[in-house]
Amino acid sequence: MIFELILISIVTYYFWHWTFWKRRGLPGPWGVPIFGKAGAMLEDSFPPGYTLQKWTKEYGKIYGFTEGMQKVMVISDPDLVQEILVKQYDNFYGRKHNPVQGDPDKDKDIHIVGAQGFRWKRLRTITAPAFSNGSIKKVLTTMEDSTQELMKKLREESENGKAVNMHLFYQEYTFDVISRVAMGQPDSQMFKNPLLKDVKGFFEHNRWQIWMFSGGFPFAVSFLKWLFIKVGKFGAGPFIVVQKSVTDAVMSRIAQREADKKHGVEPGEAADYIDMFLNARAEVEHFGESNDEFHKSSSYNNRQLTTQEIISQCFVFLVAGFDTTAISLSYVTYFLALNPKIQSKLQDEVDKECPNDEITFDQLSKLKYMDNVIKESLRLFPFASFANSRRCMRNTVIGEQIVEAGVDVMIDTWTLHHDKNVWGNDVEEFKPERWDSPLTPQQAYLSFGAGPRVCLGMRFALLEQKGLLSHILKKYTFETNAKTQLPIKLVGRATARPENLFLSLKPRV
Ligand code: HEM
């Protein structure tokens, strides 16, 4: 009898959860009990951005689905999007997350992307100076050095019009830059850094089982995490290698600092992110902030990080800093190869503003057309849209819809960026010039998100792309060839990357 009662309770619990949106009268795809539509969100060959776009066509600008035990609302109405990301930030200060990513308040190893409330405020305040204009200006020297290494390799590989997979080159470049800037790698390790394989694996291994099971059975998350991290199940290999490498780098720097201290040597100016974060290190394991009183404007003066937070921050910058910028470079290059007139106009701008071999920060700041080209490419392919999500933290109303604390909201960025009513009838055209118009709806552009949690690395990513593209475009013209995928195929989950990008580089005369 007890067994039957328990069984009925479990079935009722899952059924109640699965029918949440139906009971609320909101349309959306059903999926299957327990897992809802989690499977569709874990497809590598059809990125979640496409999936949401497909569902929006069917269910409209606001709909809901379940993803394991998460209740997800999807929106693509520009006004509601602003409401969630900007105006009602105080009610949406968390980010959507699967239980396996940890408890943003209780876990020790949460990073800025996953943190919320006062903890997020503390992490963001301490890390933001790493991305200030002054800091990224200093980083340009490193970017220029890595660019020169890449140019040498490109020269060798692209001879006689040979097709080269530009995406692989961009991954080498961006990983080299972030490893030097964040992790103190002393010089370029391009094409010989063994960690790159694992960092790529981190994105390429889908690990669907862990997402799916921890979403459906959150009470078993500690066991699943144990299987993942300690036993190495579910394709954990690359994650474990990268995590260990970052932990070792931070711990050895702490040991170095302690040895220096014994000899009376004080730490000098921070040379990389590890140094910068260690300067804020506290001998505390967890601050455990309470968010009851959290509001955007609440003051909070704690400027310290625990050792575990330092490791987690370095980890997230290493992976976010590498993958995103490489993908963006690939899409910009793809659109340039398809649009020779735009490429030629961009080359004219680069020739005019950057006449010397060495390119400076001020020169890059003058490349306005290049800004437009990058923006437009990111409009058509907002490949990091998966990050544009929030968790509702306090019951509220959005438009006419009640949103309860605990509901996750995803912004269907692909629909928003391809909406004729927002961008006009030429919405599908690659048209960098549209960004010159004061009528361009900037608030509907979410390639880097919006509001207080807008991408922290945006300026860094733009500088890194502009620097490399300027050097390449001064010497070469991108052209498609028989190996170029037309149209390009996008794959992946957290980010939608190109399956490959084979292009020829024609030397300019
Ligand atoms: C073209 C390259 C990039 C794109 C398209 C991109 C896109 C995004 C998006 C869409 C978000 C979510 C914003 C939101 O929720 O409102 C985000 C957040 C974030 N990005 Fe980027 N990103 C890029 C490069 C970078 C780089 C190079 C770094 C660091 C080295 C970085 C660090 C972060 C961080 C730390 C967050 C979380 C911010 C927070 O929650 O406070 N990103 N990014």
CSV table of N, CA and C and ligand atoms in Angstrom, one decimal, residues 85 95 112-114 120 124 131 178 273 316-317 320-322 324-325 328 378 383-385 387-390 446-458 460-461 464-465, ligand 1:
chain,number,residue,atom,x,y,z
A,85,LEU,N,15.2,42.0,-19.2
A,85,LEU,CA,16.7,42.2,-19.1
A,85,LEU,C,17.0,43.5,-18.4
A,95,ARG,N,20.3,33.8,-13.6
A,95,ARG,CA,20.3,33.3,-15.0
A,95,ARG,C,19.7,31.9,-14.9
A,112,ILE,N,31.0,34.0,-12.3
A,112,ILE,CA,30.1,35.2,-12.6
A,112,ILE,C,28.9,34.8,-13.5
A,113,VAL,N,29.1,33.9,-14.5
A,113,VAL,CA,28.0,33.6,-15.4
A,113,VAL,C,26.9,33.0,-14.6
A,114,GLY,N,27.2,32.2,-13.6
A,114,GLY,CA,26.1,31.5,-12.9
A,114,GLY,C,25.7,32.2,-11.6
A,120,TRP,N,26.8,37.9,-7.3
A,120,TRP,CA,27.1,38.3,-8.7
A,120,TRP,C,27.7,39.7,-8.7
A,124,ARG,N,31.2,40.6,-10.3
A,124,ARG,CA,31.3,41.5,-11.4
A,124,ARG,C,32.1,42.8,-11.1
A,131,PHE,N,38.3,44.4,-17.9
A,131,PHE,CA,37.8,44.7,-19.2
A,131,PHE,C,37.6,46.1,-19.5
A,178,ILE,N,43.8,34.5,-25.0
A,178,ILE,CA,43.2,34.4,-23.6
A,178,ILE,C,44.1,33.7,-22.6
A,273,TYR,N,45.0,37.8,-15.3
A,273,TYR,CA,43.8,37.8,-14.5
A,273,TYR,C,44.0,37.0,-13.1
A,316,VAL,N,36.0,30.3,-16.3
A,316,VAL,CA,35.0,30.8,-17.2
A,316,VAL,C,35.5,31.8,-18.2
A,317,PHE,N,36.5,32.6,-17.8
A,317,PHE,CA,37.1,33.5,-18.8
A,317,PHE,C,37.9,32.8,-19.9
A,320,ALA,N,35.0,31.1,-22.1
A,320,ALA,CA,34.2,32.1,-22.8
A,320,ALA,C,35.0,33.0,-23.7
A,321,GLY,N,36.2,33.2,-23.3
A,321,GLY,CA,37.1,34.1,-24.1
A,321,GLY,C,37.6,33.5,-25.3
A,322,PHE,N,37.6,32.2,-25.4
A,322,PHE,CA,38.2,31.5,-26.5
A,322,PHE,C,37.1,31.2,-27.6
A,324,THR,N,33.8,32.0,-28.1
A,324,THR,CA,32.9,33.0,-28.7
A,324,THR,C,33.6,33.9,-29.8
A,325,THR,N,34.8,34.3,-29.4
A,325,THR,CA,35.5,35.3,-30.4
A,325,THR,C,35.9,34.5,-31.7
A,328,SER,N,32.8,34.2,-33.8
A,328,SER,CA,32.4,35.5,-34.4
A,328,SER,C,33.3,35.8,-35.6
A,378,LEU,N,26.9,39.5,-36.4
A,378,LEU,CA,26.3,39.0,-35.1
A,378,LEU,C,24.8,39.1,-35.1
A,383,PHE,N,25.1,33.8,-32.2
A,383,PHE,CA,25.4,32.4,-31.9
A,383,PHE,C,25.5,32.1,-30.4
A,384,ALA,N,25.6,33.2,-29.6
A,384,ALA,CA,25.7,33.0,-28.1
A,384,ALA,C,24.3,33.2,-27.4
A,385,SER,N,23.3,33.2,-28.2
A,385,SER,CA,21.9,33.5,-27.7
A,385,SER,C,21.5,32.7,-26.5
A,387,ALA,N,22.9,32.2,-23.9
A,387,ALA,CA,23.2,32.9,-22.6
A,387,ALA,C,22.1,33.9,-22.3
A,388,ASN,N,21.3,34.3,-23.3
A,388,ASN,CA,20.3,35.4,-23.0
A,388,ASN,C,19.1,34.8,-22.3
A,389,SER,N,19.3,34.5,-21.1
A,389,SER,CA,18.2,33.9,-20.3
A,389,SER,C,18.3,34.4,-18.9
A,390,ARG,N,17.2,34.4,-18.2
A,390,ARG,CA,17.1,34.8,-16.8
A,390,ARG,C,16.3,33.8,-16.0
A,446,LEU,N,20.6,41.9,-29.5
A,446,LEU,CA,21.0,41.2,-28.2
A,446,LEU,C,22.2,40.2,-28.4
A,447,SER,N,23.1,40.5,-29.4
A,447,SER,CA,24.2,39.5,-29.6
A,447,SER,C,25.1,39.4,-28.3
A,448,PHE,N,25.1,40.5,-27.6
A,448,PHE,CA,25.9,40.5,-26.3
A,448,PHE,C,25.0,40.6,-25.1
A,449,GLY,N,23.7,40.3,-25.3
A,449,GLY,CA,22.8,40.5,-24.2
A,449,GLY,C,22.5,41.9,-23.9
A,450,ALA,N,21.9,42.2,-22.7
A,450,ALA,CA,21.5,43.6,-22.4
A,450,ALA,C,21.3,43.7,-20.9
A,451,GLY,N,21.3,45.0,-20.4
A,451,GLY,CA,21.1,45.2,-19.0
A,451,GLY,C,22.3,45.0,-18.2
A,452,PRO,N,22.2,45.0,-16.9
A,452,PRO,CA,23.3,44.9,-16.0
A,452,PRO,C,24.2,43.6,-16.2
A,453,ARG,N,23.6,42.6,-16.8
A,453,ARG,CA,24.4,41.4,-17.0
A,453,ARG,C,24.8,41.2,-18.5
A,454,VAL,N,24.9,42.4,-19.2
A,454,VAL,CA,25.4,42.3,-20.6
A,454,VAL,C,26.8,41.7,-20.6
A,455,CYS,N,27.2,41.1,-21.7
A,455,CYS,CA,28.5,40.5,-21.8
A,455,CYS,C,29.7,41.3,-21.3
A,456,LEU,N,30.4,40.8,-20.4
A,456,LEU,CA,31.5,41.6,-19.8
A,456,LEU,C,32.7,41.7,-20.7
A,457,GLY,N,32.8,40.7,-21.6
A,457,GLY,CA,34.0,40.7,-22.5
A,457,GLY,C,33.8,41.3,-23.8
A,458,MET,N,32.7,42.0,-24.0
A,458,MET,CA,32.3,42.6,-25.3
A,458,MET,C,33.4,43.4,-26.0
A,460,PHE,N,36.5,43.6,-25.2
A,460,PHE,CA,37.7,42.7,-25.4
A,460,PHE,C,37.5,42.0,-26.8
A,461,ALA,N,36.4,41.3,-26.9
A,461,ALA,CA,36.1,40.5,-28.1
A,461,ALA,C,36.1,41.4,-29.4
A,464,GLU,N,39.8,42.3,-30.2
A,464,GLU,CA,40.5,41.1,-30.6
A,464,GLU,C,40.2,40.8,-32.1
A,465,GLN,N,38.9,41.0,-32.4
A,465,GLN,CA,38.5,40.7,-33.8
A,465,GLN,C,39.0,41.7,-34.8
B,1,HEM,C1,31.9,37.9,-29.9
B,1,HEM,C2,32.2,37.4,-28.7
B,1,HEM,C3,31.1,37.2,-27.6
B,1,HEM,C4,29.8,37.1,-27.7
B,1,HEM,C5,28.9,37.2,-28.9
B,1,HEM,C6,29.3,37.1,-26.3
B,1,HEM,C7,28.0,37.0,-26.0
B,1,HEM,C8,27.5,36.9,-24.6
B,1,HEM,C9,26.1,36.9,-24.3
B,1,HEM,C10,24.9,36.9,-25.2
B,1,HEM,C11,26.1,37.0,-22.9
B,1,HEM,C12,24.8,37.0,-22.1
B,1,HEM,C13,24.5,38.4,-21.7
B,1,HEM,C14,23.2,38.6,-20.9
B,1,HEM,O1,22.8,37.7,-20.2
B,1,HEM,O2,22.6,39.7,-21.0
B,1,HEM,C15,27.4,37.0,-22.4
B,1,HEM,C16,27.8,37.0,-21.1
B,1,HEM,C17,29.1,37.0,-20.7
B,1,HEM,N1,30.2,37.0,-21.4
B,1,HEM,FE1,30.3,37.1,-23.4
B,1,HEM,N2,30.4,37.1,-25.5
B,1,HEM,C18,31.5,37.2,-26.2
B,1,HEM,C19,32.8,37.3,-25.8
B,1,HEM,C20,33.2,37.2,-24.5
B,1,HEM,C21,34.6,37.3,-24.0
B,1,HEM,C22,35.8,37.4,-24.9
B,1,HEM,C23,34.5,37.2,-22.6
B,1,HEM,C24,35.6,37.2,-21.6
B,1,HEM,C25,36.9,37.0,-21.8
B,1,HEM,C26,33.1,37.1,-22.2
B,1,HEM,C27,32.6,37.0,-20.9
B,1,HEM,C28,31.3,37.0,-20.6
B,1,HEM,C29,30.8,37.0,-19.2
B,1,HEM,C30,31.7,36.9,-18.0
B,1,HEM,C31,29.4,37.0,-19.3
B,1,HEM,C32,28.5,37.0,-18.1
B,1,HEM,C33,28.2,38.4,-17.6
B,1,HEM,C34,27.3,38.4,-16.3
B,1,HEM,O3,26.5,37.5,-16.1
B,1,HEM,O4,27.5,39.4,-15.6
B,1,HEM,N3,32.3,37.1,-23.4
B,1,HEM,N4,28.3,37.0,-23.5
